[in-house]
Short mmCIF file of C-alpha atoms in Angstrom, two decimals:
data_model
loop_
_atom_site.label_atom_id
_atom_site.label_comp_id
_atom_site.label_asym_id
_atom_site.label_seq_id
_atom_site.Cartn_x
_atom_site.Cartn_y
_atom_site.Cartn_z
CA UNK A 179 180.42 -124.59 67.76
CA UNK A 180 178.97 -121.63 69.27
CA UNK A 181 179.32 -119.38 66.19
CA UNK A 182 180.59 -116.23 68.19
CA UNK A 183 183.92 -117.07 66.88
CA UNK A 184 182.94 -116.59 63.64
CA UNK A 185 182.17 -113.00 64.52
CA UNK A 186 185.88 -112.64 64.23
CA UNK A 187 186.21 -114.14 60.76
CA UNK A 188 184.47 -113.89 57.27
CA UNK A 189 180.72 -113.02 58.88
CA UNK A 190 182.24 -109.61 60.88
CA UNK A 191 184.19 -108.49 57.56
CA UNK A 192 181.21 -109.01 55.13
CA UNK A 193 178.45 -107.67 57.40
CA UNK A 194 180.51 -104.20 58.32
CA UNK A 195 181.25 -102.28 61.08
CA UNK A 196 177.78 -101.66 62.16
CA UNK A 197 177.04 -105.47 62.91
CA UNK A 198 180.55 -105.55 64.76
CA UNK A 199 179.61 -102.44 67.03
CA UNK A 200 176.19 -103.91 67.68
CA UNK A 201 177.48 -107.21 68.63
CA UNK A 202 180.22 -105.56 70.88
CA UNK A 203 177.45 -103.75 72.64
CA UNK A 204 174.75 -106.72 72.99
CA UNK A 205 177.71 -108.64 74.58
CA UNK A 206 179.04 -106.08 76.64
CA UNK A 207 175.50 -105.30 77.85
CA UNK A 208 175.21 -109.05 78.63
CA UNK A 209 178.78 -108.90 80.66
CA UNK A 210 177.44 -105.75 82.54
CA UNK A 211 174.15 -107.35 83.81
CA UNK A 212 175.17 -111.11 84.23
CA UNK A 213 178.64 -111.01 85.88
CA UNK A 214 177.42 -108.86 88.85
CA UNK A 215 173.99 -110.68 88.99
CA UNK A 216 175.32 -114.08 88.91
CA UNK A 217 178.29 -113.08 91.39
CA UNK A 218 175.13 -111.77 93.74
CA UNK A 219 173.28 -115.05 93.63
CA UNK A 220 176.63 -117.11 94.42
CA UNK A 221 177.59 -114.99 97.42
CA UNK A 222 173.95 -115.09 98.74
CA UNK A 223 173.18 -118.63 98.40
CA UNK A 224 176.81 -119.52 99.95
CA UNK A 225 177.04 -116.67 102.80
CA UNK A 226 173.40 -116.23 103.67
CA UNK A 227 171.89 -119.47 103.59
CA UNK A 228 172.38 -122.12 106.12
CA UNK A 229 170.10 -124.62 104.53
CA UNK A 230 170.37 -125.03 100.70
CA UNK A 231 167.48 -127.49 99.55
CA UNK A 232 167.99 -129.24 96.16
CA UNK A 233 166.32 -126.38 93.81
CA UNK A 234 168.65 -123.92 95.54
CA UNK A 235 171.69 -126.09 94.96
CA UNK A 236 171.08 -126.41 91.20
CA UNK A 237 170.58 -122.34 91.02
CA UNK A 238 174.00 -121.99 92.78
CA UNK A 239 175.58 -124.29 89.97
CA UNK A 240 173.57 -122.74 87.47
CA UNK A 241 174.74 -119.52 88.34
CA UNK A 242 178.68 -120.69 88.73
CA UNK A 243 178.18 -122.06 84.97
CA UNK A 244 176.62 -118.84 83.70
CA UNK A 245 179.27 -116.57 85.47
CA UNK A 246 182.25 -118.55 84.11
CA UNK A 247 180.65 -118.29 80.51
CA UNK A 248 180.34 -114.32 80.71
CA UNK A 249 183.57 -114.12 82.15
CA UNK A 250 185.13 -115.46 78.98
CA UNK A 251 183.19 -112.63 76.95
CA UNK A 252 185.70 -109.83 77.11
CA UNK A 253 188.42 -111.55 74.84
CA UNK A 254 185.49 -112.57 72.53
CA UNK A 255 184.44 -108.80 72.30
CA UNK A 256 188.08 -107.42 71.62
CA UNK A 257 188.76 -109.85 68.81
CA UNK A 258 185.42 -109.03 67.18
CA UNK A 259 187.34 -105.62 66.02
CA UNK A 260 190.71 -106.66 66.29
CA UNK A 261 190.86 -110.24 65.59
CA UNK A 262 191.86 -113.11 68.09
CA UNK A 263 195.50 -112.12 69.27
CA UNK A 264 195.83 -114.17 72.21
CA UNK A 265 197.44 -117.29 70.67
CA UNK A 266 195.96 -120.65 69.78
CA UNK A 267 196.11 -122.43 72.99
CA UNK A 268 194.17 -119.76 74.64
CA UNK A 269 191.38 -120.00 71.80
CA UNK A 270 190.98 -123.78 72.62
CA UNK A 271 190.90 -123.27 76.21
CA UNK A 272 188.12 -120.57 76.41
CA UNK A 273 186.24 -122.45 73.66
CA UNK A 274 186.41 -125.11 75.87
CA UNK A 275 185.41 -123.51 78.81
CA UNK A 276 182.42 -121.90 77.15
CA UNK A 277 180.94 -125.34 76.11
CA UNK A 278 181.58 -126.82 79.29
CA UNK A 279 179.27 -124.08 80.91
CA UNK A 280 176.99 -124.04 78.33
CA UNK A 281 176.41 -127.53 78.74
CA UNK A 282 176.24 -127.31 82.34
CA UNK A 283 173.90 -124.58 82.22
CA UNK A 284 171.47 -126.77 80.15
CA UNK A 285 171.92 -129.76 82.17
CA UNK A 286 171.04 -127.79 85.34
CA UNK A 287 167.73 -126.20 84.15
CA UNK A 288 166.54 -129.46 83.30
CA UNK A 289 167.26 -130.89 86.56
CA UNK A 290 165.75 -128.05 88.19
CA UNK A 291 162.29 -128.85 86.21
CA UNK A 292 162.99 -132.58 87.10
CA UNK A 293 163.29 -131.92 90.47
CA UNK A 294 160.25 -129.54 90.48
CA UNK A 295 158.41 -132.33 88.82
CA UNK A 296 159.23 -134.89 91.52
CA UNK A 297 158.60 -132.62 94.26
CA UNK A 298 155.13 -131.95 92.66
CA UNK A 299 153.78 -135.52 91.27
CA UNK A 300 156.05 -137.47 93.80
CA UNK A 301 156.32 -135.57 97.11
CA UNK A 302 156.84 -138.76 99.45
CA UNK A 303 159.23 -140.66 97.03
CA UNK A 304 161.04 -137.73 96.50
CA UNK A 305 161.68 -136.76 99.87
CA UNK A 306 163.96 -139.49 100.41
CA UNK A 307 166.44 -138.23 97.54
CA UNK A 308 165.91 -134.57 97.41
CA UNK A 309 168.52 -133.58 100.10
CA UNK A 310 171.58 -131.50 100.19
CA UNK A 311 173.40 -134.78 100.31
CA UNK A 312 171.95 -136.81 97.79
CA UNK A 313 172.11 -133.80 95.31
CA UNK A 314 175.74 -132.78 96.26
CA UNK A 315 176.53 -136.57 95.09
CA UNK A 316 174.73 -135.80 91.40
CA UNK A 317 176.59 -132.52 90.94
CA UNK A 318 180.02 -133.78 89.93
CA UNK A 319 178.19 -136.22 87.76
CA UNK A 320 176.63 -133.47 85.70
CA UNK A 321 179.97 -131.46 85.68
CA UNK A 322 181.74 -134.35 84.53
CA UNK A 323 179.31 -134.81 81.36
CA UNK A 324 179.53 -131.10 80.99
CA UNK A 325 183.47 -131.47 80.51
CA UNK A 326 183.04 -134.84 78.46
CA UNK A 327 180.90 -133.52 75.89
CA UNK A 328 182.94 -130.26 75.23
CA UNK A 329 185.72 -132.20 74.31
CA UNK A 330 185.29 -131.90 70.54
CA UNK A 331 185.60 -128.57 70.42
CA UNK A 332 189.20 -128.59 71.33
CA UNK A 333 189.80 -130.37 68.29
CA UNK A 334 187.89 -128.09 65.91
CA UNK A 335 188.73 -124.78 66.74
CA UNK A 336 192.24 -123.27 65.90
CA UNK A 337 193.47 -119.86 65.12
CA UNK A 338 193.43 -118.81 61.14
CA UNK A 339 194.39 -115.99 59.22
CA UNK A 340 191.20 -114.80 57.17
CA UNK A 341 191.51 -111.12 55.35
CA UNK A 342 194.99 -110.57 57.41
CA UNK A 343 193.41 -111.16 60.71
CA UNK A 344 193.89 -114.03 62.95
CA UNK A 345 190.67 -115.63 64.01
CA UNK A 346 189.53 -118.26 66.47
CA UNK A 347 187.16 -120.48 64.83
CA UNK A 348 185.98 -123.93 63.50
CA UNK A 349 188.79 -125.64 60.82
CA UNK A 350 186.53 -126.55 58.05
CA UNK A 351 189.52 -128.27 56.17
CA UNK A 352 189.81 -131.53 57.08
CA UNK A 353 187.38 -131.94 59.94
CA UNK A 354 184.02 -132.38 58.35
CA UNK A 355 182.90 -135.66 59.98
CA UNK A 356 184.09 -134.03 63.51
CA UNK A 357 181.94 -131.27 62.59
CA UNK A 358 178.60 -132.89 61.79
CA UNK A 359 179.55 -135.52 65.18
CA UNK A 360 180.04 -132.13 67.34
CA UNK A 361 176.99 -130.11 65.99
CA UNK A 362 174.51 -133.21 66.37
CA UNK A 363 175.71 -133.31 69.98
CA UNK A 364 175.39 -129.80 70.66
CA UNK A 365 171.61 -129.81 68.97
CA UNK A 366 170.38 -133.09 70.40
CA UNK A 367 172.25 -133.25 73.71
CA UNK A 368 172.26 -129.44 74.54
CA UNK A 369 168.74 -128.60 73.19
CA UNK A 370 166.36 -131.13 71.70
CA UNK A 371 166.43 -133.61 74.64
CA UNK A 372 166.44 -131.14 77.59
CA UNK A 373 163.75 -129.49 75.66
CA UNK A 374 161.75 -132.45 75.49
CA UNK A 375 162.38 -133.26 79.22
CA UNK A 376 161.14 -129.55 80.03
CA UNK A 377 158.10 -130.18 78.21
CA UNK A 378 156.99 -133.21 79.53
CA UNK A 379 157.98 -132.39 83.12
CA UNK A 380 156.19 -128.95 83.13
CA UNK A 381 153.00 -130.37 81.42
CA UNK A 382 152.67 -132.32 84.76
CA UNK A 383 153.53 -129.92 87.17
CA UNK A 384 151.28 -127.15 85.47
CA UNK A 385 148.28 -129.65 85.53
CA UNK A 386 149.06 -130.52 89.33
CA UNK A 387 149.90 -127.18 90.66
CA UNK A 388 146.26 -125.89 89.17
CA UNK A 389 144.77 -128.21 91.49
CA UNK A 390 146.77 -126.66 94.60
CA UNK A 391 145.68 -123.67 96.63
CA UNK A 392 148.62 -123.07 99.22
CA UNK A 393 150.20 -119.74 99.04
CA UNK A 394 153.79 -120.35 98.40
CA UNK A 395 153.35 -122.39 95.21
CA UNK A 396 152.75 -119.35 92.68
CA UNK A 397 156.02 -117.40 92.97
CA UNK A 398 158.14 -120.88 92.99
CA UNK A 399 156.63 -122.26 90.19
CA UNK A 400 156.57 -119.45 87.98
CA UNK A 401 160.08 -118.49 88.75
CA UNK A 402 161.16 -121.60 87.63
CA UNK A 403 158.84 -121.84 84.79
CA UNK A 404 160.16 -118.35 83.66
CA UNK A 405 163.86 -119.88 83.66
CA UNK A 406 162.77 -122.61 81.76
CA UNK A 407 160.66 -120.03 79.04
CA UNK A 408 163.83 -117.76 78.76
CA UNK A 409 166.14 -120.71 78.21
CA UNK A 410 163.85 -121.66 75.08
CA UNK A 411 163.63 -118.03 73.87
CA UNK A 412 167.13 -117.47 74.00
CA UNK A 413 168.42 -120.74 72.56
CA UNK A 414 165.70 -122.15 70.01
CA UNK A 415 166.41 -119.28 67.28
CA UNK A 416 170.34 -120.30 67.38
CA UNK A 417 169.93 -123.90 67.32
CA UNK A 418 167.29 -123.28 64.29
CA UNK A 419 170.27 -121.85 62.42
CA UNK A 420 172.33 -124.86 63.63
CA UNK A 421 169.89 -127.12 61.81
CA UNK A 422 170.79 -124.97 58.36
CA UNK A 423 174.54 -125.37 59.17
CA UNK A 424 174.05 -129.16 59.76
CA UNK A 425 172.37 -129.00 56.06
CA UNK A 426 175.33 -127.08 54.46
CA UNK A 427 177.65 -130.15 55.76
CA UNK A 428 175.61 -132.60 54.46
CA UNK A 429 175.35 -131.39 50.87
CA UNK A 430 178.26 -131.08 48.21
CA UNK A 431 180.71 -127.90 49.09
CA UNK A 432 180.48 -127.13 45.01
CA UNK A 433 176.87 -126.80 44.74
CA UNK A 434 174.86 -123.62 45.12
CA UNK A 435 172.47 -125.25 47.60
CA UNK A 436 175.88 -125.22 49.72
CA UNK A 437 176.57 -121.55 49.35
CA UNK A 438 173.09 -120.54 50.20
CA UNK A 439 172.77 -122.81 53.20
CA UNK A 440 176.41 -121.68 54.54
CA UNK A 441 175.29 -118.09 54.41
CA UNK A 442 172.22 -118.68 56.00
CA UNK A 443 174.07 -120.42 59.03
CA UNK A 444 176.69 -117.77 59.04
CA UNK A 445 174.70 -114.77 59.26
CA UNK A 446 171.67 -116.42 61.41
CA UNK A 447 174.56 -118.06 64.00
CA UNK A 448 176.03 -114.52 64.12
CA UNK A 449 172.84 -112.81 65.01
CA UNK A 450 171.36 -115.51 67.44
CA UNK A 451 174.54 -116.64 69.07
CA UNK A 452 174.78 -113.17 71.04
CA UNK A 453 170.89 -114.11 72.23
CA UNK A 454 172.12 -117.71 73.34
CA UNK A 455 174.75 -115.99 75.32
CA UNK A 456 172.11 -113.35 76.97
CA UNK A 457 170.60 -116.48 78.47
CA UNK A 458 173.63 -116.81 80.98
CA UNK A 459 172.65 -113.30 82.22
CA UNK A 460 169.15 -113.15 82.60
CA UNK A 461 168.43 -115.63 85.37
CA UNK A 462 169.30 -113.12 87.99
CA UNK A 463 167.22 -110.93 86.44
CA UNK A 464 164.30 -113.12 87.04
CA UNK A 465 164.94 -113.94 90.68
CA UNK A 466 165.04 -109.95 91.22
CA UNK A 467 161.47 -109.65 89.20
CA UNK A 468 160.26 -112.52 91.68
CA UNK A 469 160.83 -110.01 94.77
CA UNK A 470 158.25 -107.77 92.93
CA UNK A 471 160.45 -104.99 93.25
CA UNK A 472 163.42 -104.74 90.62
CA UNK A 473 164.86 -101.85 92.48
CA UNK A 474 164.91 -104.44 95.96
CA UNK A 475 165.24 -107.57 94.05
CA UNK A 476 169.07 -107.84 94.61
CA UNK A 477 169.27 -106.97 98.01
CA UNK A 478 170.59 -109.88 99.93
CA UNK A 479 167.55 -110.36 102.35
CA UNK A 480 165.12 -110.49 99.69
CA UNK A 481 167.15 -112.93 97.65
CA UNK A 482 167.20 -115.00 100.68
CA UNK A 483 163.40 -115.07 100.99
CA UNK A 484 162.94 -116.01 97.42
CA UNK A 485 165.29 -119.10 97.61
CA UNK A 486 163.83 -119.97 101.22
CA UNK A 487 160.46 -119.92 99.69
CA UNK A 488 161.50 -122.69 97.35
CA UNK A 489 162.38 -124.76 100.18
CA UNK A 490 159.04 -123.78 101.85
CA UNK A 491 157.09 -124.66 98.73
CA UNK A 492 158.25 -128.33 98.76
CA UNK A 493 157.35 -128.54 102.28
CA UNK A 494 153.65 -127.31 101.52
CA UNK A 495 153.66 -129.94 98.72
CA UNK A 496 154.66 -132.93 100.90
CA UNK A 497 152.15 -131.66 103.48
CA UNK A 498 149.41 -131.21 101.02
CA UNK A 499 149.97 -134.84 99.69
CA UNK A 500 150.23 -136.30 103.28
CA UNK A 501 146.99 -134.47 104.12
CA UNK A 502 145.20 -135.75 100.99
CA UNK A 503 146.65 -139.17 101.93
CA UNK A 504 145.55 -139.13 105.61
CA UNK A 505 142.08 -137.66 104.33
CA UNK A 506 141.19 -140.53 101.91
CA UNK A 507 142.12 -142.95 104.57
CA UNK A 508 139.81 -141.69 107.23
CA UNK A 509 137.14 -141.88 104.53
CA UNK A 510 137.92 -145.72 103.60
CA UNK A 511 137.87 -146.28 107.45
CA UNK A 512 134.25 -144.81 108.00
#
């Protein structure tokens, strides 16, 4: 379970007012940056682009997932200082929405890397399925998987009273096995497996792109690589502390090791949870920087140009491969 909910429980009471204020500021800034940014990305793609290649469709769904996550943050920010006063049903619904869209965000970033891998390494073969119609068939499957993997959180979270405050957090009383299962899914399906796919795809893409010379390759590949790097930076610390939490669940709850591991995971997850949420706000900033001028980056014509260059880069990759194939065939004919 994302440890932001713990900020309304034991952790925030023990860490003091300063940490609560800092967390509120970080999460508030995340909302102020991410909600308008992702909204603009969605608006530009839907209203300004007649043709949406596969990469742009994935960016659209990534922005939708990130926007929904960020829209759930205001009640968490309020609860950091005032407790969860919205009732248990809303606690479960909001936690479920967060997990659905966080899984979706991870899956779409992974698919973007696979999409670039196919475009660069297998440009001929990928032309058959890297179309708007084909990607639209894949998207419902991805969302269905995200909804499915988020189900365990409904069973785990509940409103509990801690030090006189209602708190929306994991129920540790009788659900240890479910916690272990949920944590393993979150770590492996939500990070380890996607990170492995990202590493393999981009190892091949970087090697292949270094051999190419066409003009549009740099911005497209660097933009998507930046999204992947931001994903790793934002999520790696959180999952490192997830390992401590997993270890605390595996040892005897009466031992000194359990108390040490639990304290480390509580404090670490509290800090890194805010960074993980920032991952949902950072991608629009990357699109803006890709426009060379941050001041002009959120203007719709510039955003459209960035996304159209992604489509053009795919055409260039296909043309380059076709040229090489034709040239090799001519040489063999001689």
